[in-house]
PDB file of N, CA and C in Angstrom:
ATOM      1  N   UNK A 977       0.828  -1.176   0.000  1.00  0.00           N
ATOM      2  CA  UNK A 977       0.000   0.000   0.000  1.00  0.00           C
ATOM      3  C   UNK A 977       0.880   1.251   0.000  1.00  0.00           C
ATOM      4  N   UNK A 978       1.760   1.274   0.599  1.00  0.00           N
ATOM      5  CA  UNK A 978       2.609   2.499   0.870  1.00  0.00           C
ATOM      6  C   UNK A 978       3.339   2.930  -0.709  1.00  0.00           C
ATOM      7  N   UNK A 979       3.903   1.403  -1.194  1.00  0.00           N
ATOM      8  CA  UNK A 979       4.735   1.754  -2.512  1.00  0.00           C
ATOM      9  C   UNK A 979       3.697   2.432  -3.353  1.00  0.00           C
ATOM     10  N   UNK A 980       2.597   1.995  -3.358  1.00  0.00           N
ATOM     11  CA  UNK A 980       1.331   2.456  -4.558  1.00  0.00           C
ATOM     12  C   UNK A 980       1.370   3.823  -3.646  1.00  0.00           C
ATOM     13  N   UNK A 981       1.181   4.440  -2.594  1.00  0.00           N
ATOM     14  CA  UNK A 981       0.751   5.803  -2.238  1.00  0.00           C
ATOM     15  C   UNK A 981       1.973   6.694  -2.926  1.00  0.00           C
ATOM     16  N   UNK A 982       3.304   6.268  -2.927  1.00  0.00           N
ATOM     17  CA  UNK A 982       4.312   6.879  -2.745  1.00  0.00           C
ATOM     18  C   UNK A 982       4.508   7.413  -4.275  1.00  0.00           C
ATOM     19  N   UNK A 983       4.259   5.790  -5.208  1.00  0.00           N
ATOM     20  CA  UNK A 983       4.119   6.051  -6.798  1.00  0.00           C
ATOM     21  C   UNK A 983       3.273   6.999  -7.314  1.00  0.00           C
ATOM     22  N   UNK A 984       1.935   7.049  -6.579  1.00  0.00           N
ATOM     23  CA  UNK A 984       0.738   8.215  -7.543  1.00  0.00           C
ATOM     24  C   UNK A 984       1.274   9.384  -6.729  1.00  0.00           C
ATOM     25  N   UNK A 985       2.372   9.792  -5.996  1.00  0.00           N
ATOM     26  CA  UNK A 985       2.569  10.662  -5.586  1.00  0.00           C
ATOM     27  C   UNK A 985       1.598  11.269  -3.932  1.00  0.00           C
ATOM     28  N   UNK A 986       0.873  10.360  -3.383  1.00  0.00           N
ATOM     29  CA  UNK A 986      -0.019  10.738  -2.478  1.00  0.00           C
ATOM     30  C   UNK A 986       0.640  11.001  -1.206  1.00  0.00           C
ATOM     31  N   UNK A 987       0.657  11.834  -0.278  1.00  0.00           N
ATOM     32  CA  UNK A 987       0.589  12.429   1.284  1.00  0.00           C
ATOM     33  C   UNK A 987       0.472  10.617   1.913  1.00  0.00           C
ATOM     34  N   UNK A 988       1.521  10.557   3.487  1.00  0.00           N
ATOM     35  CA  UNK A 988       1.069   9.486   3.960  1.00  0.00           C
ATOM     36  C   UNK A 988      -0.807   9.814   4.615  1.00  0.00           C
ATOM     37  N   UNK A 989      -1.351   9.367   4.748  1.00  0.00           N
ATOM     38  CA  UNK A 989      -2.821   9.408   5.359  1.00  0.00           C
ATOM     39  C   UNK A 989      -2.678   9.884   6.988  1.00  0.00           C
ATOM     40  N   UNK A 990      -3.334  10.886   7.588  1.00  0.00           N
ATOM     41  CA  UNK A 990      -3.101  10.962   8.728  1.00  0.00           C
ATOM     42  C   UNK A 990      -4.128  10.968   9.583  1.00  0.00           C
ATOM     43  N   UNK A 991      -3.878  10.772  10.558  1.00  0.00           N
ATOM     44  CA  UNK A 991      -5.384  10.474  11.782  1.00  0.00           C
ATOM     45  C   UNK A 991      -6.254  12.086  11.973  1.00  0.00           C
ATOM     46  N   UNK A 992      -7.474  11.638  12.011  1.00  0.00           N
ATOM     47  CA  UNK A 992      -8.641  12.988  11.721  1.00  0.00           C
ATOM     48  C   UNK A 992      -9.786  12.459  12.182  1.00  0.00           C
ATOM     49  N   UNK A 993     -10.573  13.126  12.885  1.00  0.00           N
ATOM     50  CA  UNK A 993     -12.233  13.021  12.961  1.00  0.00           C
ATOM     51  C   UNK A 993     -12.225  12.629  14.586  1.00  0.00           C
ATOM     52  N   UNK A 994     -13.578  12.560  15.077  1.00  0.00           N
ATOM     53  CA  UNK A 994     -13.863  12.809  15.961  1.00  0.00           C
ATOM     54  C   UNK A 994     -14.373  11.852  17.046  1.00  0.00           C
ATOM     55  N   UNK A 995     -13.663  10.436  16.419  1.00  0.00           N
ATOM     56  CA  UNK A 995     -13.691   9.256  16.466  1.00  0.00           C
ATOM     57  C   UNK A 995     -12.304   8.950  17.478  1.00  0.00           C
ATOM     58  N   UNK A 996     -11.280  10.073  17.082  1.00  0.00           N
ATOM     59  CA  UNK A 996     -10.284   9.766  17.655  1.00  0.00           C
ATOM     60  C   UNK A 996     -10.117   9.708  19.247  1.00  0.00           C
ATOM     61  N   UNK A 997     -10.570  10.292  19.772  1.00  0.00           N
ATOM     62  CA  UNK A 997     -11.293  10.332  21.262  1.00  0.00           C
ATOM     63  C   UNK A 997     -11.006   8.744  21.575  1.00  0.00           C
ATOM     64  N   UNK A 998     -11.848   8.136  21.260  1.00  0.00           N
ATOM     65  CA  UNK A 998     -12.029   6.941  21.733  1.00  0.00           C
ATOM     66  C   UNK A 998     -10.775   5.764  21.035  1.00  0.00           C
ATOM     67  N   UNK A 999     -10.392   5.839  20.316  1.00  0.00           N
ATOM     68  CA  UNK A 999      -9.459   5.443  19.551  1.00  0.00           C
ATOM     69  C   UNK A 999      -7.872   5.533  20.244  1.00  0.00           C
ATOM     70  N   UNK A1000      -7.544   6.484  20.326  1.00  0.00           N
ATOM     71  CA  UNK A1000      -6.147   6.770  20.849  1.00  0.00           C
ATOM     72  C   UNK A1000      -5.354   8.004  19.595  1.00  0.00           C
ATOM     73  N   UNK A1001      -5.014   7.569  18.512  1.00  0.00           N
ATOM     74  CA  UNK A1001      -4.130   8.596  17.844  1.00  0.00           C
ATOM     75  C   UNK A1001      -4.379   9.782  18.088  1.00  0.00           C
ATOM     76  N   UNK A1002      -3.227  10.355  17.876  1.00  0.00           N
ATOM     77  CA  UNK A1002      -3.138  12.041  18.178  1.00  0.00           C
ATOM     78  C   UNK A1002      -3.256  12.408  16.838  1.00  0.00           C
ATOM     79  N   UNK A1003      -4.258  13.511  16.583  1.00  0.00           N
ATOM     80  CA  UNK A1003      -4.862  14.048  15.494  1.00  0.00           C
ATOM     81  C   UNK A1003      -3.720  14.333  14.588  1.00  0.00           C
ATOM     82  N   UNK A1004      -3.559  14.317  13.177  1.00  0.00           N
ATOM     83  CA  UNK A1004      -2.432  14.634  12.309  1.00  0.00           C
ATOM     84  C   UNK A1004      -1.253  14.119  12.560  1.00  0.00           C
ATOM     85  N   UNK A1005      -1.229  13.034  13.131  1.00  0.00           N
ATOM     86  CA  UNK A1005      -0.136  11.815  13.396  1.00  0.00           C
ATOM     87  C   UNK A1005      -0.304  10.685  11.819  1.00  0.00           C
ATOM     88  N   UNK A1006       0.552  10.321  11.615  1.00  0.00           N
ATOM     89  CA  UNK A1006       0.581   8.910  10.575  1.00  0.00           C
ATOM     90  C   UNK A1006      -0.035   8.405  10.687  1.00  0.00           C
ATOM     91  N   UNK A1007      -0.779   7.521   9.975  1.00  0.00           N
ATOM     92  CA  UNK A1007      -1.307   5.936   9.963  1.00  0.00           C
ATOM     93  C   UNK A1007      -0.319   4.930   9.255  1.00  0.00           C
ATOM     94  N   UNK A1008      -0.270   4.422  10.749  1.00  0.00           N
ATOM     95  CA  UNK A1008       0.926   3.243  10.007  1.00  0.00           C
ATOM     96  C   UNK A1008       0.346   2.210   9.374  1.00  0.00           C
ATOM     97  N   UNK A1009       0.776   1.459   8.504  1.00  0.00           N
ATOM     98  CA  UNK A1009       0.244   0.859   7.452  1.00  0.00           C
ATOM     99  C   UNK A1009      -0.746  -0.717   8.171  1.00  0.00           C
ATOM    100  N   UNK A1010       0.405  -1.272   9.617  1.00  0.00           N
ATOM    101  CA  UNK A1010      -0.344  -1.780  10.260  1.00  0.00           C
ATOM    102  C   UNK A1010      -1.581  -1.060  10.526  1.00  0.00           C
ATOM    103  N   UNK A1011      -1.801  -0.203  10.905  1.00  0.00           N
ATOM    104  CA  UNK A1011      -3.276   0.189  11.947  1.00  0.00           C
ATOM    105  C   UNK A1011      -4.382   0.621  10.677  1.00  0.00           C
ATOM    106  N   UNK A1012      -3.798   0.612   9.950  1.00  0.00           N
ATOM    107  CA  UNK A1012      -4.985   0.730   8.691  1.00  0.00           C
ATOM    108  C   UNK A1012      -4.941  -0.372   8.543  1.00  0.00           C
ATOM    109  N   UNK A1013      -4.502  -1.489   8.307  1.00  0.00           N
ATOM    110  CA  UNK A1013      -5.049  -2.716   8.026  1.00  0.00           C
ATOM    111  C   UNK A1013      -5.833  -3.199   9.034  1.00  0.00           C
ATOM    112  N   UNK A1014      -5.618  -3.005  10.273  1.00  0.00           N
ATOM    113  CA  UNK A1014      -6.420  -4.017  11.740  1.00  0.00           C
ATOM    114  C   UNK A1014      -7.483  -3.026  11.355  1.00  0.00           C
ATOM    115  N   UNK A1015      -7.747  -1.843  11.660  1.00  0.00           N
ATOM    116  CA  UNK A1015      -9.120  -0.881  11.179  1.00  0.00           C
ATOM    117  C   UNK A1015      -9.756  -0.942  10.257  1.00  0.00           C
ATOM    118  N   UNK A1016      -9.498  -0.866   9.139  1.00  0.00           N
ATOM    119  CA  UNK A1016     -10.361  -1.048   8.121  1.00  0.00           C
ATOM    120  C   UNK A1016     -10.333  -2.354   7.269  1.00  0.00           C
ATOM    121  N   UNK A1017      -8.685  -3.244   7.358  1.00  0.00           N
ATOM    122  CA  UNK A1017      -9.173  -4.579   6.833  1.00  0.00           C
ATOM    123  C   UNK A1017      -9.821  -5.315   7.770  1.00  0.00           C
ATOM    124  N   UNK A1018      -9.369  -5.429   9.300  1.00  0.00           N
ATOM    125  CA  UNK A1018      -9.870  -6.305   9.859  1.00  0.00           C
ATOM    126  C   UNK A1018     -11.029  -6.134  11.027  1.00  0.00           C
ATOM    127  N   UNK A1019     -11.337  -4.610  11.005  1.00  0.00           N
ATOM    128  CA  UNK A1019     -12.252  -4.191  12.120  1.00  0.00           C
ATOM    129  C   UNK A1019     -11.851  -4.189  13.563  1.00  0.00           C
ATOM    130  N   UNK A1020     -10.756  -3.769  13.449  1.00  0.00           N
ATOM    131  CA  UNK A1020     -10.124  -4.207  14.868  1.00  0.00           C
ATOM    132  C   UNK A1020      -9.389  -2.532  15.370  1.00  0.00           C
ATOM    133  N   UNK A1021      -9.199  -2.663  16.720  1.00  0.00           N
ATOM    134  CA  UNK A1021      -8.714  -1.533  17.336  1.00  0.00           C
ATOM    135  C   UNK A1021      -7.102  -1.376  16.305  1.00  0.00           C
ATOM    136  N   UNK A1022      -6.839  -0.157  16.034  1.00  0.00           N
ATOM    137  CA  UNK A1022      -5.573   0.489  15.060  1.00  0.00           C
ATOM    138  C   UNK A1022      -4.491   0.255  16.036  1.00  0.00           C
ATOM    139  N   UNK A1023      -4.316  -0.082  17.261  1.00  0.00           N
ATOM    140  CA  UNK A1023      -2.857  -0.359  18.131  1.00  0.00           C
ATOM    141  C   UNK A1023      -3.230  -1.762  18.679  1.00  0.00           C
ATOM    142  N   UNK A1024      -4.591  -2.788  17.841  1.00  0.00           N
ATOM    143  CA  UNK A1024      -4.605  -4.060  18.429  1.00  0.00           C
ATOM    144  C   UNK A1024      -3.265  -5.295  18.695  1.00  0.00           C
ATOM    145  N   UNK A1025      -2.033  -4.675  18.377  1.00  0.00           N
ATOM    146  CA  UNK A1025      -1.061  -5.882  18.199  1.00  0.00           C
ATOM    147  C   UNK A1025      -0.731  -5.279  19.808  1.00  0.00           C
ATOM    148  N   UNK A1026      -0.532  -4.418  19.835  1.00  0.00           N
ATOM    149  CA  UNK A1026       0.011  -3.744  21.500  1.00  0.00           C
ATOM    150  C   UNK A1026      -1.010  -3.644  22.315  1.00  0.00           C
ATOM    151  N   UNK A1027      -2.024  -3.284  22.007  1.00  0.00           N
ATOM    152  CA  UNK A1027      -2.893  -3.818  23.474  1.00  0.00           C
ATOM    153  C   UNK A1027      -2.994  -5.397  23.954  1.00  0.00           C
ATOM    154  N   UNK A1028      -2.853  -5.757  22.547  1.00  0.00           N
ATOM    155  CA  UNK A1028      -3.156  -7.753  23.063  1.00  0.00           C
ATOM    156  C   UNK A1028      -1.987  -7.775  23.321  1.00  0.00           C
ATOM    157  N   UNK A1029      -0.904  -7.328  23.455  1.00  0.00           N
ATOM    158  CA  UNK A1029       0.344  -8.216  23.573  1.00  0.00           C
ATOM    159  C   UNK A1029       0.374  -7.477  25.253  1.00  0.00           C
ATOM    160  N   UNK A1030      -0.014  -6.244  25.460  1.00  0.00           N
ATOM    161  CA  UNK A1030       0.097  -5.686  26.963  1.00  0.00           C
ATOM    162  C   UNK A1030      -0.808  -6.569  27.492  1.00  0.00           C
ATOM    163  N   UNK A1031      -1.661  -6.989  27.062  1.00  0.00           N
ATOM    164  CA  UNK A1031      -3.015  -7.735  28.052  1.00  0.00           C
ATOM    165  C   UNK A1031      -2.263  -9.169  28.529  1.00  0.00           C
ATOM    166  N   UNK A1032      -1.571  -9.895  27.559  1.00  0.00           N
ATOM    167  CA  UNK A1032      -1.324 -10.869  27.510  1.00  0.00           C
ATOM    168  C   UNK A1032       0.245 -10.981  28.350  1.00  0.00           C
ATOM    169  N   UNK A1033       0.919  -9.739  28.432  1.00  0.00           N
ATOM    170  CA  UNK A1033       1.995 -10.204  29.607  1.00  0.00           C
ATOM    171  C   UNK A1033       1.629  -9.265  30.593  1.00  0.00           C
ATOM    172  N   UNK A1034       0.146  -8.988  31.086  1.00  0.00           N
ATOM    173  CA  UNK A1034      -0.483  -8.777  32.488  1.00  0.00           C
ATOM    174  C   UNK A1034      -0.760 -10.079  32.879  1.00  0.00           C
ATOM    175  N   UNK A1035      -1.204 -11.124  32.250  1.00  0.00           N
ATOM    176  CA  UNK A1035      -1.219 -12.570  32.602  1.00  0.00           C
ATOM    177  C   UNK A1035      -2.247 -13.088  32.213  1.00  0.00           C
ATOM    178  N   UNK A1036      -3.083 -12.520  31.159  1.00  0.00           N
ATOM    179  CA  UNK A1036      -4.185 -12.609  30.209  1.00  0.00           C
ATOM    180  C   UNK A1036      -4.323 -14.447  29.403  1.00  0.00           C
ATOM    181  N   UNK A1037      -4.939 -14.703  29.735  1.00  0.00           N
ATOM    182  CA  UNK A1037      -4.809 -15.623  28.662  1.00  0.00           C
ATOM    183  C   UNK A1037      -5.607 -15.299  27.386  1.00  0.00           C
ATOM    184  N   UNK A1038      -5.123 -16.735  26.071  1.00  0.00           N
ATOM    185  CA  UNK A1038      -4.884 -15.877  25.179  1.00  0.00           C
ATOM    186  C   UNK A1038      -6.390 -15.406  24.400  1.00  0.00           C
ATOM    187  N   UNK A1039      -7.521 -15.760  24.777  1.00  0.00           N
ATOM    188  CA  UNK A1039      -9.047 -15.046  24.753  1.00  0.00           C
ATOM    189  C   UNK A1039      -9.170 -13.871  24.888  1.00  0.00           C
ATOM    190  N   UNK A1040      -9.251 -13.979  26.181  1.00  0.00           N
ATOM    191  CA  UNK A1040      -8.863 -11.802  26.930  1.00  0.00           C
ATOM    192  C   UNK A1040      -8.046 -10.927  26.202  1.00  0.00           C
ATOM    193  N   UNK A1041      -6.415 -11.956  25.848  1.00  0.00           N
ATOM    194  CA  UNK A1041      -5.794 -10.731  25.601  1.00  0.00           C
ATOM    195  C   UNK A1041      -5.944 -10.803  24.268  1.00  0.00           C
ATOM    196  N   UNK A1042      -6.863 -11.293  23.175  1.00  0.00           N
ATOM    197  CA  UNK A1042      -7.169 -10.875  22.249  1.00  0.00           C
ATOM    198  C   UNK A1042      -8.626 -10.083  21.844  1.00  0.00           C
ATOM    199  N   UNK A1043      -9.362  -9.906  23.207  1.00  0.00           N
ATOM    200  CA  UNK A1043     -10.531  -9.354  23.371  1.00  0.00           C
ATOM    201  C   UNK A1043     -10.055  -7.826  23.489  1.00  0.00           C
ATOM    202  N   UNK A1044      -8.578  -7.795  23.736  1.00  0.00           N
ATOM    203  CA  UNK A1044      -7.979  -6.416  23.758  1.00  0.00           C
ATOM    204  C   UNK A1044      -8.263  -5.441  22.816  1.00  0.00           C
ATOM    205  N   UNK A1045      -8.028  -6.238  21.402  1.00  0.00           N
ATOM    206  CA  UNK A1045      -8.069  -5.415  20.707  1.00  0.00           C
ATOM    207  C   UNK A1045      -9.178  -4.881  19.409  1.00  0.00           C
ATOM    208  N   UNK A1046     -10.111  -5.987  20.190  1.00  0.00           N
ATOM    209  CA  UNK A1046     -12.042  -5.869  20.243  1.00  0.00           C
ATOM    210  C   UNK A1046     -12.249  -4.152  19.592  1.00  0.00           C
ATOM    211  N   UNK A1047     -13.231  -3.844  19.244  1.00  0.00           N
ATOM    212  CA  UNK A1047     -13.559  -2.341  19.054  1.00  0.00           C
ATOM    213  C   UNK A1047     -14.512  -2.963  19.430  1.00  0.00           C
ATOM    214  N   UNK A1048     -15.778  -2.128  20.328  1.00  0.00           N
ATOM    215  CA  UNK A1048     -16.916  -2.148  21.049  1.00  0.00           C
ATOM    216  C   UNK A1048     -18.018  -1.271  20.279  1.00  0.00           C
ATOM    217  N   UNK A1049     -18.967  -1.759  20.488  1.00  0.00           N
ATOM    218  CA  UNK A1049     -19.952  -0.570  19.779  1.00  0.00           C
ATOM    219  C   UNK A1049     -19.819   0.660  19.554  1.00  0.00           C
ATOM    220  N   UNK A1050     -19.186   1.409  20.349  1.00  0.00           N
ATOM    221  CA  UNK A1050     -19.281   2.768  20.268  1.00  0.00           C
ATOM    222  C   UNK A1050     -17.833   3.225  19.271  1.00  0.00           C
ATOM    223  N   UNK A1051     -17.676   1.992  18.915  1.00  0.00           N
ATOM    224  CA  UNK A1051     -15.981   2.184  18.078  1.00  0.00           C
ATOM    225  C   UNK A1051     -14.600   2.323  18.774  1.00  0.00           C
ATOM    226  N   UNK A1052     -15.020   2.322  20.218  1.00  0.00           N
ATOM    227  CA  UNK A1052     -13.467   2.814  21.323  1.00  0.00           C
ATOM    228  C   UNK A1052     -12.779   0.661  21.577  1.00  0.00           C
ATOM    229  N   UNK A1053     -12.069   0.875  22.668  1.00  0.00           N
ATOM    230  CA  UNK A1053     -11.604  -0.212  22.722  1.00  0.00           C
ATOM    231  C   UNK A1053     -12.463  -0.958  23.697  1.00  0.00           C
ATOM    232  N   UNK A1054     -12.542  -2.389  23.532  1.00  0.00           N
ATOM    233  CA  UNK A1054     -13.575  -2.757  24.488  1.00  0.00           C
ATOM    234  C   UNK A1054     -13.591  -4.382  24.233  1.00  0.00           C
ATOM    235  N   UNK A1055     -14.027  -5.320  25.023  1.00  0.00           N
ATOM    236  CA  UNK A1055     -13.864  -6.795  25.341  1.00  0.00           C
ATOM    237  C   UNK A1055     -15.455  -7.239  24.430  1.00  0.00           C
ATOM    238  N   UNK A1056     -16.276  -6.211  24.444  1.00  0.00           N
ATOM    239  CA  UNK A1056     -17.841  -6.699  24.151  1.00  0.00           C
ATOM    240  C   UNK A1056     -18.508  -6.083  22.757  1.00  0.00           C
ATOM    241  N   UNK A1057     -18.973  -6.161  22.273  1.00  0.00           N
ATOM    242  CA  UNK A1057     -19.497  -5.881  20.607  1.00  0.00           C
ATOM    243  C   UNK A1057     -18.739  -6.508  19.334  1.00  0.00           C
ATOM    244  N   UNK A1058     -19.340  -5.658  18.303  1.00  0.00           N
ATOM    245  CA  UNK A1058     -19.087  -6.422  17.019  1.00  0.00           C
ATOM    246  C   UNK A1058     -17.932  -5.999  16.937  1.00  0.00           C
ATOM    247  N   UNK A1059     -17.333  -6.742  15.781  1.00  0.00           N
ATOM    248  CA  UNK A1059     -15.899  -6.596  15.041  1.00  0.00           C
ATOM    249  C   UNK A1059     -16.118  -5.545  14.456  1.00  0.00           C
ATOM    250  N   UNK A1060     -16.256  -4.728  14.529  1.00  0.00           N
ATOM    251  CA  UNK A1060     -16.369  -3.619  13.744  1.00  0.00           C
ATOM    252  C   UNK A1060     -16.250  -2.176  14.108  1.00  0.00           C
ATOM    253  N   UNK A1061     -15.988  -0.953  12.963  1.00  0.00           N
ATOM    254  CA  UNK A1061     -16.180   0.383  13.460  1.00  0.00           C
ATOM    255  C   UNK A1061     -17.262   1.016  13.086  1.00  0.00           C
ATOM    256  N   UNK A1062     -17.725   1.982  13.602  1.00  0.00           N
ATOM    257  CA  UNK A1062     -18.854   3.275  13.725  1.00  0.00           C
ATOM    258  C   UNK A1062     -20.002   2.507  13.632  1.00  0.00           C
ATOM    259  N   UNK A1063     -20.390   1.690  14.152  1.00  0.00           N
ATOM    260  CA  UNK A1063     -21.693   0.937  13.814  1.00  0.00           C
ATOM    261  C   UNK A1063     -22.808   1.144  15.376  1.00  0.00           C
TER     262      UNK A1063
END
């Protein structure tokens, strides 16, 4: 994804909207190429590799600490709702 942004000449993509609240990024920060994929390919929280991996050496087993990186209804981080964002 990055080589294709870099070729048509495009800006890296940066974090915006009002979503971010619940999310974590600091507004006009990068999107690293991971956190666009867990967000929009996979419906998952944009820092899900580091929250499950913090959950999981709090002493999580490995359910929980992949419930880490859950997005919850309201789109923030959360153990309960769909796989999904803004819904």
């Amino acid at each position: 994804m990055k080589d294709a942004q870099e070729q048509a000449g495009l800006p890296p993509g940066v974090w915006t909207g009002l979503g971010l609240a619940a999310l974590g990024p600091t507004a006009g920060s990068v999107v690293a190429e991971r956190q666009a994929q867990l967000l929009f390919g996979e419906g998952r929280h944009p820092d899900a590799d580091r929250l499950e991996r913090k959950r999981l050496d709090d002493g999580a087993g490995p359910e929980t600490g992949a419930a880490a990186g859950e997005l919850s209804e309201s789109g923030g981080q959360g153990d309960t709702g769909p796989r999904g964002c803004c819904g």
